[in-house]
Coordinates of C-alpha atoms and ligand atoms in Angstrom, one line a residue:
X25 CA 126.5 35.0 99.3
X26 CA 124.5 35.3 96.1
X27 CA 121.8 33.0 95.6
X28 CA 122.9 31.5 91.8
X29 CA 119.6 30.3 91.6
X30 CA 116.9 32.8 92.2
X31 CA 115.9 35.8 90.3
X32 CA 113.4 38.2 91.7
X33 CA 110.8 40.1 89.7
X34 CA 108.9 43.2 91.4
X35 CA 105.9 44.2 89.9
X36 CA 106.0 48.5 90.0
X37 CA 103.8 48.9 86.6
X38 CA 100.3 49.6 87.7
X39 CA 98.6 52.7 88.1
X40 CA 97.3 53.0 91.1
X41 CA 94.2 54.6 90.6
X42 CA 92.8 53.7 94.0
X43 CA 95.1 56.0 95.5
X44 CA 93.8 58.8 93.3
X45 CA 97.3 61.1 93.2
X46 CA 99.1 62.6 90.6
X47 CA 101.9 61.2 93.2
X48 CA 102.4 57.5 91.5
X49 CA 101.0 55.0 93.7
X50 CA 104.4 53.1 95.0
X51 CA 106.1 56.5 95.2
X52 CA 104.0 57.3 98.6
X53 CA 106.0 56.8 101.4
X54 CA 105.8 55.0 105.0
X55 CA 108.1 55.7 107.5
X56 CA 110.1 58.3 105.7
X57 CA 110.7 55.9 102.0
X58 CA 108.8 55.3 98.9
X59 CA 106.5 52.2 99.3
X60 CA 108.4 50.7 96.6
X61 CA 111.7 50.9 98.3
X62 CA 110.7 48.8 101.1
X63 CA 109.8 45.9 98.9
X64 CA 113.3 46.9 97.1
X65 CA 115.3 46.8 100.2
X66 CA 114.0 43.6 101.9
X67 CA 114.4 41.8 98.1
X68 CA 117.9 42.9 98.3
X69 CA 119.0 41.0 101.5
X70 CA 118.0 37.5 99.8
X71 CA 121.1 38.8 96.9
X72 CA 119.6 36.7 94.6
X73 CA 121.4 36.5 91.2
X74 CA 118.8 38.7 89.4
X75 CA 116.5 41.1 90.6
X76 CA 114.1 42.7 88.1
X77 CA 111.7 45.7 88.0
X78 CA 108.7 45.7 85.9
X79 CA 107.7 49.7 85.3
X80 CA 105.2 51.1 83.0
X81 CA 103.1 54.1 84.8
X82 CA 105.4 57.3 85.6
X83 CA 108.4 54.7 84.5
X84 CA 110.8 57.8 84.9
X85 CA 110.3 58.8 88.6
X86 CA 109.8 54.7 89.6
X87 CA 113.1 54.2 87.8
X88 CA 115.2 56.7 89.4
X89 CA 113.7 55.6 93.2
X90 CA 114.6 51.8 92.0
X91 CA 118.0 52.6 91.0
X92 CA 118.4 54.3 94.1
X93 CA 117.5 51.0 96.2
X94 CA 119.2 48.4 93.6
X95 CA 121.7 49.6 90.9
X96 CA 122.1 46.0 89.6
X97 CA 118.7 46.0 89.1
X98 CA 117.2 44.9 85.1
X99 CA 114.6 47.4 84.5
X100 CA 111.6 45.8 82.0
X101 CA 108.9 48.2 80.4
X102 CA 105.9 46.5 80.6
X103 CA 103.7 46.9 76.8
X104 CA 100.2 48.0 76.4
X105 CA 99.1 44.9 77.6
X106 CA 97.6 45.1 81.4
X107 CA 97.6 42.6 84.3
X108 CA 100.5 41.0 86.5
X109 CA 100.8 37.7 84.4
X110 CA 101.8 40.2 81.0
X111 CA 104.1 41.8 84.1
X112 CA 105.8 38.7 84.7
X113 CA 106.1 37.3 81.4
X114 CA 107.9 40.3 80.5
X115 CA 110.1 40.2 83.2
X116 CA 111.1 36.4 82.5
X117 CA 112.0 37.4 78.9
X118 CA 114.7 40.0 80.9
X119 CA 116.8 36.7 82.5
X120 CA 119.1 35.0 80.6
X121 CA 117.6 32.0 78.8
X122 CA 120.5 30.0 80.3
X123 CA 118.8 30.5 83.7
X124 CA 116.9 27.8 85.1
X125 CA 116.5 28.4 88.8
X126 CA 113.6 29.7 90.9
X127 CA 111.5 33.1 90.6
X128 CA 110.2 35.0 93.4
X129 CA 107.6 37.3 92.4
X130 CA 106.7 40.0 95.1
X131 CA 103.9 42.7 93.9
X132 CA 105.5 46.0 94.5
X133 CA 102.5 47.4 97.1
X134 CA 103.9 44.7 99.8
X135 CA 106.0 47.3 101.9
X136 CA 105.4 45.3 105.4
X137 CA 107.3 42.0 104.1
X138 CA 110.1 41.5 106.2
X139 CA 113.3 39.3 105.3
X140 CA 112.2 36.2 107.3
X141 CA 108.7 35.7 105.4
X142 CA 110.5 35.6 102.1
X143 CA 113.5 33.7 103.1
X144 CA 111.0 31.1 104.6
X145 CA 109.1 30.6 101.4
X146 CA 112.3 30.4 99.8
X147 CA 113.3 27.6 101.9
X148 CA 109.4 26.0 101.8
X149 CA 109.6 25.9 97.9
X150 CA 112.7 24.0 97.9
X151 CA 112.3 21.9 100.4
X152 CA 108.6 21.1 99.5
X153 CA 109.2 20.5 95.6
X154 CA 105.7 21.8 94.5
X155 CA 105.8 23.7 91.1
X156 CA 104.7 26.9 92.5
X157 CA 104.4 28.3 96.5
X158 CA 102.9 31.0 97.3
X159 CA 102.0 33.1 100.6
X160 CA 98.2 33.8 101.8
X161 CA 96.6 35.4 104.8
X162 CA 93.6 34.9 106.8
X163 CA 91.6 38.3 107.3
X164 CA 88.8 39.3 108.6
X165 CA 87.8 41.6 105.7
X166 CA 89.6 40.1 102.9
X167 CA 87.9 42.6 100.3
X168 CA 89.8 42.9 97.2
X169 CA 92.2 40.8 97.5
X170 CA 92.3 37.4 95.3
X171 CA 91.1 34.5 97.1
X172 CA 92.1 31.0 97.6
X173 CA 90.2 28.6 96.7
X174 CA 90.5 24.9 97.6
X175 CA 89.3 21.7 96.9
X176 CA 85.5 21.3 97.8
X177 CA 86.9 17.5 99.5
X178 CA 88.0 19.3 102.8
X179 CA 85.1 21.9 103.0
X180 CA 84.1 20.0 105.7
X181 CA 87.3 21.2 107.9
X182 CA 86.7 24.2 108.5
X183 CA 88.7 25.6 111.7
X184 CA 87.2 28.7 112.9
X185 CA 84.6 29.0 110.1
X186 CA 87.4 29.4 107.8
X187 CA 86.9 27.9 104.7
X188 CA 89.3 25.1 103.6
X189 CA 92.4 25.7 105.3
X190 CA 93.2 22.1 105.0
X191 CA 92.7 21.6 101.3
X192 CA 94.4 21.3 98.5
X193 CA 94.8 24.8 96.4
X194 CA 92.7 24.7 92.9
X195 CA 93.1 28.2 91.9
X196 CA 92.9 32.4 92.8
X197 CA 89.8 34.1 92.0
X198 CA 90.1 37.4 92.2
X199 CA 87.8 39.4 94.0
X200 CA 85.8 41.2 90.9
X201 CA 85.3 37.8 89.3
X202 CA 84.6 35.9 92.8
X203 CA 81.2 34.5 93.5
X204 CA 79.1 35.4 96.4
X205 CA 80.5 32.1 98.0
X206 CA 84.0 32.6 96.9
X207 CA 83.5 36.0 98.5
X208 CA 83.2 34.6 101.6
X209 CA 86.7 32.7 101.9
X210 CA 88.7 34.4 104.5
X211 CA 92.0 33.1 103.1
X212 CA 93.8 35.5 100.1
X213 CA 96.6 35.3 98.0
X214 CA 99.6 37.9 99.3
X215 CA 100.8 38.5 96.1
X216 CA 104.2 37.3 96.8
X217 CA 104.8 33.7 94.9
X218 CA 107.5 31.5 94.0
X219 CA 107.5 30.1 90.7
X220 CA 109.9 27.2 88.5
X221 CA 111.0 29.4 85.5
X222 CA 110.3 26.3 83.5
X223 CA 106.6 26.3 84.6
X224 CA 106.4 30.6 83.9
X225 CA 108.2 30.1 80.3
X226 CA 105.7 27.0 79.7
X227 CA 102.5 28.6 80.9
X228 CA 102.5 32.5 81.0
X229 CA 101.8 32.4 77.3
X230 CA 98.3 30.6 77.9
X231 CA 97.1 33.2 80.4
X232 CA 93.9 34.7 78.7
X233 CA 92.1 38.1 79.3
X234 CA 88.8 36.7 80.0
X235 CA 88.2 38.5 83.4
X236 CA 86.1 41.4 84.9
X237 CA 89.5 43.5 84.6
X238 CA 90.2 42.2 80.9
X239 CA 94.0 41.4 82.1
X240 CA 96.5 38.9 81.7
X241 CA 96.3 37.8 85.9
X242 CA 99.3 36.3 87.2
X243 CA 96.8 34.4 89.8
X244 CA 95.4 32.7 86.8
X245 CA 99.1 30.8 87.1
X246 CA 97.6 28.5 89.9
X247 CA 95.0 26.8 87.8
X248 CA 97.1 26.2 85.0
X249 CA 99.5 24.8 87.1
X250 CA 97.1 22.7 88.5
X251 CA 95.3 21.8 85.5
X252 CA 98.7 20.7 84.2
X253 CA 99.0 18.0 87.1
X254 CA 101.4 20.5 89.3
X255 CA 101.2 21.1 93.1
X256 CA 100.9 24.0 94.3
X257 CA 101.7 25.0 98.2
X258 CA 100.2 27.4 99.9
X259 CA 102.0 29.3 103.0
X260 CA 100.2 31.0 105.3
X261 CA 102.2 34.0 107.1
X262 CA 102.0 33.9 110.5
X263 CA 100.9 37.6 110.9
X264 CA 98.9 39.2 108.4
X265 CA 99.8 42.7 108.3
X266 CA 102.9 41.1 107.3
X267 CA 101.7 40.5 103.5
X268 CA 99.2 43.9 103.8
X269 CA 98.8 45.3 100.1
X270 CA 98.0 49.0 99.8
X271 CA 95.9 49.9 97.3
X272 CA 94.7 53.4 99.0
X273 CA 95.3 56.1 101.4
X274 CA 93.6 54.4 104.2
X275 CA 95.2 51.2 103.7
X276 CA 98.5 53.2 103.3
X277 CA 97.6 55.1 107.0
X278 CA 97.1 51.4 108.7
X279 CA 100.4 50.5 107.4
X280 CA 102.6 53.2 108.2
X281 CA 100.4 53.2 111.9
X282 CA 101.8 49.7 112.2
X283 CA 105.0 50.2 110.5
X284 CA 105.6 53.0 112.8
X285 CA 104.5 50.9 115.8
X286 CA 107.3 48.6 115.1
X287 CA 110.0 51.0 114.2
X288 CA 109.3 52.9 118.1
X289 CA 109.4 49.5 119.7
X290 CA 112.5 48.7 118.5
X291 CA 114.3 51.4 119.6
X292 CA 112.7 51.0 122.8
X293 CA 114.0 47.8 123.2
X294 CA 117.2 49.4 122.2
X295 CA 116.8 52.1 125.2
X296 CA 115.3 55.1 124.2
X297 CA 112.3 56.6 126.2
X298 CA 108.8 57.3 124.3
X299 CA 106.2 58.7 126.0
X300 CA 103.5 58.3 123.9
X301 CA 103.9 55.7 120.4
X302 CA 100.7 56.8 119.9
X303 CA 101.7 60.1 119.3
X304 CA 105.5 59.4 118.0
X305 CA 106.5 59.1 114.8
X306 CA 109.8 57.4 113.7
X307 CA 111.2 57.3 110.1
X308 CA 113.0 54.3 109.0
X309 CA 116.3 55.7 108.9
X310 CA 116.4 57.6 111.8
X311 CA 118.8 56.3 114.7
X312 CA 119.1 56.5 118.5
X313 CA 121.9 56.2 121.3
X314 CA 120.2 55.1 124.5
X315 CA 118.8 57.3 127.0
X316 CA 117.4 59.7 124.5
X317 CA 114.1 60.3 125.9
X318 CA 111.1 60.8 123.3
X319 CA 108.0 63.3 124.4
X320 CA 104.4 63.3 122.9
X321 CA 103.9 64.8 119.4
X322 CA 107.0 64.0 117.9
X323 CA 108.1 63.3 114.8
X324 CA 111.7 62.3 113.9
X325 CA 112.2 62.4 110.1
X326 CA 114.5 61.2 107.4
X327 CA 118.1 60.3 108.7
X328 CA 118.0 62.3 112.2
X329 CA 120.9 61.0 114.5
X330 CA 120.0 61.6 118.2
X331 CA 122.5 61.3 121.2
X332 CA 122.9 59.6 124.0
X333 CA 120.7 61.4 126.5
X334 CA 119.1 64.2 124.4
X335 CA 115.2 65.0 125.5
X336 CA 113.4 65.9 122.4
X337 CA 109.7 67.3 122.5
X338 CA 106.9 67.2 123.4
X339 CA 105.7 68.6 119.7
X340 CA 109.0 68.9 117.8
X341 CA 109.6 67.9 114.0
X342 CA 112.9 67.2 113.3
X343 CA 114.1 66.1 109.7
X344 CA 117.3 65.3 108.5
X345 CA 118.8 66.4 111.7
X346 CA 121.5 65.9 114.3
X347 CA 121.2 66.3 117.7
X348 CA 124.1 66.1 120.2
X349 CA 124.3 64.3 123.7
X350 CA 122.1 66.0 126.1
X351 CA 120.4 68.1 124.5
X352 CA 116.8 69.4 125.1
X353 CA 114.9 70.3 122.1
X354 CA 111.5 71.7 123.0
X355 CA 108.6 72.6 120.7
X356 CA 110.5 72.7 117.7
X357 CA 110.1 72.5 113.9
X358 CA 113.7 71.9 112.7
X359 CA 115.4 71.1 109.3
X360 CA 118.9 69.8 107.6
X361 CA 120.3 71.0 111.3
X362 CA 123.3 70.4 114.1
X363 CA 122.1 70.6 117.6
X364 CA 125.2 71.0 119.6
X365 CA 126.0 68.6 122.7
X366 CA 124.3 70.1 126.4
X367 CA 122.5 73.2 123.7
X368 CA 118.8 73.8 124.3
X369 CA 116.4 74.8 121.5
X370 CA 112.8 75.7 122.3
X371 CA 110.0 76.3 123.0
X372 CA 108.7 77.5 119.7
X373 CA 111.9 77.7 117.8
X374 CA 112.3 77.0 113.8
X375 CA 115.4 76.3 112.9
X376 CA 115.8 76.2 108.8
X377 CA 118.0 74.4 106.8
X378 CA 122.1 74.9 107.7
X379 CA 121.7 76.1 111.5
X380 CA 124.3 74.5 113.3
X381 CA 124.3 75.7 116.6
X382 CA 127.5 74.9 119.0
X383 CA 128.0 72.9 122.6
X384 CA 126.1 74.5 125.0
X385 CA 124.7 77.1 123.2
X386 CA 120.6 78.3 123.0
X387 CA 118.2 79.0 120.7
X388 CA 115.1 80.1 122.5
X389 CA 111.2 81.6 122.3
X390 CA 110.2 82.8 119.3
X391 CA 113.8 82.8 117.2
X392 CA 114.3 81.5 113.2
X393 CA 117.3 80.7 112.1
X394 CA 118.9 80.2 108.7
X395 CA 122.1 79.2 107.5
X396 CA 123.7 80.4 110.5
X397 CA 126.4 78.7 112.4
X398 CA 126.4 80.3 116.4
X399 CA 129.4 79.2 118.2
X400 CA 129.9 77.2 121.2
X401 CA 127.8 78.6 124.7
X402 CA 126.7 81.4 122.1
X403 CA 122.8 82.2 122.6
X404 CA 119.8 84.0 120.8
X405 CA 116.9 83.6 123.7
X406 CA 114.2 85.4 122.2
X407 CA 112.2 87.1 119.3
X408 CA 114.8 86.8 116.7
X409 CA 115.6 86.3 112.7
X410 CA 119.3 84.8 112.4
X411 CA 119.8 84.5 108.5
X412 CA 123.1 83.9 106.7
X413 CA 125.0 84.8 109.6
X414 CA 128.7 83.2 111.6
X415 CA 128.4 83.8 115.6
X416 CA 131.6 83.0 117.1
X417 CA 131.5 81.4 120.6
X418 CA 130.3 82.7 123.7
X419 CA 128.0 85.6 122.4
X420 CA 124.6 86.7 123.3
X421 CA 122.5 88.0 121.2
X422 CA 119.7 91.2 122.6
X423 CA 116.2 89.8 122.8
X424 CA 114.2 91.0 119.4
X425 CA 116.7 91.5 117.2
X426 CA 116.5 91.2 113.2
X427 CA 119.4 89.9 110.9
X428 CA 118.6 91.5 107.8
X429 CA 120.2 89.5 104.8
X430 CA 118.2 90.3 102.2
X431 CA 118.0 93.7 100.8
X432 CA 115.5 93.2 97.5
X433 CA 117.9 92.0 95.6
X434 CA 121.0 89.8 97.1
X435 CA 121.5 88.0 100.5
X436 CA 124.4 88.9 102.3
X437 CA 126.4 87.8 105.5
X438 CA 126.5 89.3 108.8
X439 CA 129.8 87.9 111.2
X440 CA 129.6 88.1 114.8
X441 CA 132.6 87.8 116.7
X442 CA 132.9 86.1 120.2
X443 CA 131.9 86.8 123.5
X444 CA 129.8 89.8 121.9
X445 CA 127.4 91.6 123.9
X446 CA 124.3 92.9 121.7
X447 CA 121.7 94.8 123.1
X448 CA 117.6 93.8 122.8
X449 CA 116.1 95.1 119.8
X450 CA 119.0 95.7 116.9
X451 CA 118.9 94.9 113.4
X452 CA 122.2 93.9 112.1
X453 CA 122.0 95.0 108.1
X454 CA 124.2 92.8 106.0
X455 CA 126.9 92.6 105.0
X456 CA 128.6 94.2 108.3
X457 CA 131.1 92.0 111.0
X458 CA 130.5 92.4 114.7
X459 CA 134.1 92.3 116.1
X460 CA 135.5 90.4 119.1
X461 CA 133.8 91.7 122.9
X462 CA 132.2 94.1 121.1
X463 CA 128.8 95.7 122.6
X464 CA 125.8 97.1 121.3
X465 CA 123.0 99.6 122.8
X466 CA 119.6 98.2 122.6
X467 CA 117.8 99.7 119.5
X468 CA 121.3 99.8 117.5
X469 CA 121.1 99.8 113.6
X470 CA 123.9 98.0 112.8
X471 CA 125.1 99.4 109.3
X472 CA 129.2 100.0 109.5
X473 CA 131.6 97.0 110.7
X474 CA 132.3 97.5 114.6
X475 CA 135.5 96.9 115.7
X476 CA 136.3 94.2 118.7
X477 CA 136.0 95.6 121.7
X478 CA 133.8 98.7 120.8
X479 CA 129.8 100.0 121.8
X480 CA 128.1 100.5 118.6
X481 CA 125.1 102.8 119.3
X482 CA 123.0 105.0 116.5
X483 CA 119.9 106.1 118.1
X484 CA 119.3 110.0 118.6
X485 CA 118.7 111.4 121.9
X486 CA 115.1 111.1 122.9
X487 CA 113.0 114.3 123.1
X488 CA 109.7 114.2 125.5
X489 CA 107.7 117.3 124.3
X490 CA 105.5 118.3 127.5
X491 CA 101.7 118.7 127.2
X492 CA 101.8 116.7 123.7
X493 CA 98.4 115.1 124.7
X494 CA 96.6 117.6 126.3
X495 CA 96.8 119.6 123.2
X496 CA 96.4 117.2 120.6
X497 CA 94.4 114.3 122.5
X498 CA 92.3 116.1 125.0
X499 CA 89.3 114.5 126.6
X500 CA 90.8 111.4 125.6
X501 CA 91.5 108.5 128.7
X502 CA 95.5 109.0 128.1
X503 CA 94.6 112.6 129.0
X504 CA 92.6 111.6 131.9
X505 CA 95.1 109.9 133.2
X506 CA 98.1 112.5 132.7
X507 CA 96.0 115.2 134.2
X508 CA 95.3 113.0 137.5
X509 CA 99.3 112.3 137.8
X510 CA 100.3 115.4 136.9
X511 CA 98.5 116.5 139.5
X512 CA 99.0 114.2 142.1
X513 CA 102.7 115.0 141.7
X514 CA 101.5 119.0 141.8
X515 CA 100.2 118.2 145.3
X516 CA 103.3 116.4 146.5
X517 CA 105.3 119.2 145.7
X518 CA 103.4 121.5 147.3
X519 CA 103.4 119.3 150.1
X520 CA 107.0 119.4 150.1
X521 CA 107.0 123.1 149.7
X522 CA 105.3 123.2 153.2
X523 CA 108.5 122.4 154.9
X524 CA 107.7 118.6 154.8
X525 CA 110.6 116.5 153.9
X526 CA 110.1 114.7 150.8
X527 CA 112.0 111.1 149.8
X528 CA 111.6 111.1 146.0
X529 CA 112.7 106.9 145.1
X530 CA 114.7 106.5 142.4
X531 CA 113.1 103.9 139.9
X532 CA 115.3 101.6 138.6
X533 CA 115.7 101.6 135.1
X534 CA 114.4 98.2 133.9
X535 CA 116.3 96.5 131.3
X536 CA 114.6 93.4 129.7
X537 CA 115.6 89.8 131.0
Ligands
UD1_1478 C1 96.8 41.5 93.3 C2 96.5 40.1 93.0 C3 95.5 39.6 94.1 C4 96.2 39.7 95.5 C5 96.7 41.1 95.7 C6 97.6 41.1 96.9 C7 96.5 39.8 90.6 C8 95.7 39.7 89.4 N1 95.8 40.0 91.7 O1 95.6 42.3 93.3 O2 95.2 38.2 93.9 O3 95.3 39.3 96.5 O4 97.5 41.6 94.6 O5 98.0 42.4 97.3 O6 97.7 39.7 90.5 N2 101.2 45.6 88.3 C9 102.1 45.6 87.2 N3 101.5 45.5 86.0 C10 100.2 45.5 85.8 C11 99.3 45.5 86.9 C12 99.9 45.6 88.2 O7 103.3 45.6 87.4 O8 99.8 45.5 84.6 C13 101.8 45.7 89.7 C14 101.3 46.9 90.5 O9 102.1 48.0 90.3 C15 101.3 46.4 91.9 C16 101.2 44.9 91.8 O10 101.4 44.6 90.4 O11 102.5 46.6 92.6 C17 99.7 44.4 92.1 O12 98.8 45.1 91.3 P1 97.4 45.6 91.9 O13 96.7 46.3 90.8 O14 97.7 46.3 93.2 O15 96.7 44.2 92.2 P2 95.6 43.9 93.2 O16 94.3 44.3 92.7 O17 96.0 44.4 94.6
CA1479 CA1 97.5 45.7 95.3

């Protein structure tokens, strides 16, 4: 039910320079979504009556990701003037004046929060009564995060050498403005705060730019507050990875390790097998039935759906994929593709966007595919380029062959019928349709249609001309070694002219496997 009495600001205008991208900074994703969208889709589940954005730096792409996530969302442009209190008072001018409820102000870079934490300062604000709550952390490198500072009465108490955890809350100092002393307080500010919109209307206005940043700081809210005879409570969160604020690519890297971490536990508590976490990687959006077994070095991307029983890796990528019950997927980097129930893929497979490969059916060593839908118990084992191409069901395709789709200028379709038979080594040049039971000898160039049930074969007979490399190679080590069989089969014959009896073998023809 919607909560008629909170509005939630996210604060999505900085730069980001730390990260040093032309990519903006909230637009980086973890676990398969923007950083942003995280913070977007836990501030959702509280449906609070207003939920507002505060964009300024690459506003169009930050807008179009936000809108995404929250289509009831205001959108505020924040002015020339820098800092999260200018963000905020911005934002406040967005709700309706006739709104006089509570404001929970989460900085956009937050993507670990999780539902509960905010919910529980919700609840601590209310039930507390102090003008302003916000959530801190105790870290062990606390470096550039704000830090709180409380009253010197309780320095004494001092659990674990942290400074004041028992005292009342004076104010944030930020880190660039901190003293060396200040510098050494454990405990920061989270960035995630909830405010009276009385107290923001009252006191925004007085924040001052008289910082190391020159910016209107949001922090600076606290000792106003204070200064004004308010309380102010301060939550710790019980974990702090919970409240971790990513300001660069290394902090972004221990997130999405940890994110990541979470995401493969959960489904292993839901019943799917991974080898090695360590090694696994699991988007957000990706689901499991149970029994799917995970191996080292895999990565399952964007919204992949894997059945019940399915072995996938070790060292396969899948994005955006579906994989039916019981398959095994080995070794493959696949895209935007269907994995039939029972099929196998693999090893060393690469399966491009549209590939949607029947029950039962195999894409093997070595093989691409392409837009290319191959039929139920259909298979293309080895060395092959499927492009743009329909394979009805039961067909096998010849080890080495090349669907040529593209000649220069357009991309054309080749249709293979079912239960065809093509031999190792054909190029199929499209447009041309295989028909029904149809066969092909290995080598074919498959230009003209062939009709169900026929052999299609185009290669001329083959001409050995004796002595070739004696007179053109001589001397050479394929020479030596044709004159020393040639004559080894001279001296058999003559040995079989001498009334011995002479069992030439046949040798099998060998036909690849
Ligand atoms: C901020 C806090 C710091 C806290 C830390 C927690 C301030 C002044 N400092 O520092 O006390 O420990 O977060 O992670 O608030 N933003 C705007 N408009 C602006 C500037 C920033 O919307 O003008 C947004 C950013 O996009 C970002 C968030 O506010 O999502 C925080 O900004 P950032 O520059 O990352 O602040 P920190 O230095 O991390
Ligand atoms: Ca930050």
């Amino acid at each position: 039910m919607t909560d008629s009495r909170l509005a939630i600001i996210i604060l999505a205008a900085g730069q980001g320079t730390r990260m040093k991208s032309e990519t903006p900074k909230l637009l980086h994703t973890l676990a398969g979504i923007p950083i942003v969208s995280h913070v977007l889709a836990t501030a959702r589940e509280l449906d609070a009556a207003y939920t507002v954005a505060v964009v300024r730096h690459e506003r169009d792409a930050l807008v179009t990701v936000i809108t995404d996530e929250l289509p009831n969302g205001l959108i505020v442009d924040q002015d020339e003037i820098p800092g999260t209190g200018r963000a905020v008072e911005q934002a406040i001018a967005a709700l309706p004046d006739d709104f006089d409820g509570d404001v929970l102000v989460v900085n956009g870079d937050t993507p670990m929060l999780d539902v509960q934490t905010l919910a529980g300062l919700v609840n601590e604000h209310r039930q507390g009564g102090a003008a302003a709550t916000l959530l801190s952390a105790y870290l062990d490198d606390p470096s550039g995060y704000g830090r709180i500072v409380r009253a010197a009465e309780t320095e004494g108490d001092r659990p674990n050498g942290r400074i004041g955890r028992n005292g009342r809350v004076d104010r944030i100092v930020e880190h660039r403005d901190a003293t060396d002393s200040e510098l050494a307080i454990a405990e920061i500010n989270a960035g995630v705060y909830l405010f009276g919109v009385a107290e923001l209307r009252d006191l925004l206005p007085q924040l001052t730019m008289h910082n190391a940043q020159g910016e209107k700081y949001l922090t600076d809210m606290i000792e106003l507050l204070r200064r004004a005879g308010s309380d102010v409570t301060v939550l710790p969160v019980s974990e702090s990875w919970l409240v971790a604020g990513i300001n660069d690519r290394a902090q972004l890297s221990e997130a999405a390790a940890k994110m990541n971490a979470l995401i493969i536990r959960g489904w292993q508590l839901a019943g799917v097998t991974v080898q090695d976490p360590a090694t696994t990687w699991i988007d957000l959006k990706a689901t499991f039935e149970p029994d799917v077994t995970l191996l080292p070095g895999t990565q399952i991307k964007g919204a992949t759906v894997i059945a019940r029983g399915a072995i996938v890796g070790p060292d396969t990528t899948l994005v955006d994929c579906e994989v039916g019950e019981g398959a095994i997927v080995k070794r493959t980097d696949a895209t935007l593709s269907v994995i039939g129930a029972g099929a196998e893929v693999g090893p060393f497979s690469y399966l491009r966007p549209n590939t949607i490969l029947g029950a039962k059916g195999k894409i093997g060593t070595f093989v691409e595919t392409k837009n290319a839908q191959i039929g139920d118990g259909s298979k293309v084992p080895h060395l092959s380029y499927v492009g743009d191409a329909h394979i009805g069901v039961g067909s096998n395709i010849g080890a080495g062959s090349i669907f040529a789709n593209y000649n220069g200028v357009v991309k054309s379709e080749t249709e293979v019928g079912s239960h065809v038979r093509l031999g190792s080594h054909n190029v199929f040049v499209a447009p041309v349709t295989i028909g029904d039971g149809a066969y092909s000898g290995a080598g074919t160039v498959v230009r003209k249609n062939v009709p169900a049930g026929s052999l299609a074969m185009n290669i001329a007979p083959q001409r050995n001309l004796e002595g070739w490399v004696q007179a053109h190679r001589a001397g050479s080590a394929a020479d030596t070694a044709a004159q020393a069989a040639l004559a080894a089969q001279a001296a058999e014959a003559a040995l079989g002219e001498n009334g011995k009896s002479t069992t030439t073998g046949e040798r099998a023809d060998r036909t690849g496997e």
